[in-house]
Amino acid sequence: MIDKQIKRFPDDFSFGVATSAYQIEGSSFGGCGRSHWDDFADQNGKTHQGQNGAIACEHYQRWAEDLDLVRAAGFDAYRFSFSWARLLPEQDSQVNPAGLDFYDALIDGMLERGLTPFATLYHWELPSRHGDAGGWTNRQTALRFADYTDIVIRHFGDRLATIAPVNEPWCVSWLSHYWGAHAPGLRDIAATAQAMHYIQLAHGLSVEVMRGHGQTNLGCVLNKEFACPADDSPETQRLTLLFDGIYNRWFEESIFKGRYPDDVLALLEAYLPQGYQQDMATISQPLDWVGVNYYTRSIITPDANEAHIGFACTQGDLPKTDMGWEIIPEGLGFFIKRLAQDYAPGLPIYITENGMAHADILEDGRINDAPRIAYFADHLGEIADLVAEGCPIKGYFAWSLLDNYEWAYGYAKRFGLVHIDYASQKRTPKASYLAWQNALQNRK
Ligand code: IFM
């Protein structure tokens, strides 16, 4: 399965696993500051059983064991994120020495094990002081993100192979401010428009700071969801395009073409900050690669109750993951081709996240997650076809190394190649981990 697909990739194609700070480290350790995710989880009913990332996978203490697992599987790259709240817990200029020590050890640990460090600067734990001051609806947050970038690059820049400022700007903006499903949990179209712009500005300002330090290999990580119309009426087609514009094109069009798509502007422009046009050159600075996170599709159905957008997102009858997400590998192929043709011709593409939640059962010390193995194999097959056609895809990261804190779903959803027993913190490699290991060890 996975082994058959992996043999189809060229020798220099990178395979890695991805994680993020808040989901695994444990935000109660090492002087980490509060973030808006801690605040969100404290509000009644916002996360599964009120769960937060305070303990998570105790990666703060167990990082060496975790990197050993990455290495032992045969992966050559590790995608991780820095926690802004850990590095700058109290004030924007006062660095937490324990935070520096932690990431020093982690990055050196990767290099010692021959793992290429792929870093993300922001995977969603906004320091509470910025959340309290308006978060991503406040331009100041983007400016402070640039200052934080400067601190990270001065200290760690020489050891990082690639850097992306922001993970999944759609989640940071639309999912968090329009659907209210992630911190800060707003349902406000004006706040959404501001966040949709300021997260892009934060990306651009951060790239500018990094270029100023001579940092190379800078990219962006965009999550994509395949849009399918529920019927073929012109109105449903229009709404499907609008969904695609909000979810997908807003981000790639601003980064690669320096403008927002007209169909989404018609919805959001009235709420965008005045003079937003002046930021577009900052947002659209040249990049060295583009990252795609891909999981599923949405079926777009007209819904008059949705005041601003007029549609609802539903699922069809394809096989689903434990998140209820339909499995449709060809959606990934669609986005890779569109990026390569319309937005970033010639630019290296990485699949920076792909994987599935499964209701894993630990039996006699084993987890047989066969559907996850099939999910990986099917998506790898889609990518291998495109590589064979000449598409410049350079690497693939499985989400995720460990079961972890799945945001509003708390610890109820398991995405890991490695099972976590949250009571004992015991790590148990699943059948999918062993399948990857077998495939990577027999790659040649
Ligand atoms: O767990 C998340 C990750 O933090 C961002 N991308 C999607 C994953 C699965 O929901």
Short mmCIF file of C-alpha atoms in Angstrom, two decimals, residues 49 104 110 136 144 164 262 266 307 316 330 345 351 353 362 381 420 427:
data_model
loop_
_atom_site.label_atom_id
_atom_site.label_comp_id
_atom_site.label_asym_id
_atom_site.label_seq_id
_atom_site.Cartn_x
_atom_site.Cartn_y
_atom_site.Cartn_z
CA GLN A 49 -15.22 18.63 27.80
CA ASP A 104 17.39 25.01 20.90
CA MET A 110 16.49 17.18 14.78
CA TRP A 136 -6.36 39.32 14.45
CA ARG A 144 3.86 42.48 16.84
CA ALA A 164 6.37 29.48 6.88
CA ASP A 262 -13.57 39.98 -6.87
CA ALA A 266 -18.05 41.88 -3.10
CA ALA A 307 -27.39 35.79 5.93
CA GLY A 316 -22.02 13.50 0.82
CA GLU A 330 -8.60 13.83 -6.28
CA PRO A 345 4.12 28.22 -11.87
CA ILE A 351 2.08 18.77 0.94
CA GLU A 353 -0.32 18.19 6.05
CA LEU A 362 -5.65 -0.33 21.47
CA GLY A 381 -0.91 7.76 -5.34
CA ILE A 420 -0.93 8.37 23.04
CA ARG A 427 3.61 6.14 23.06
#
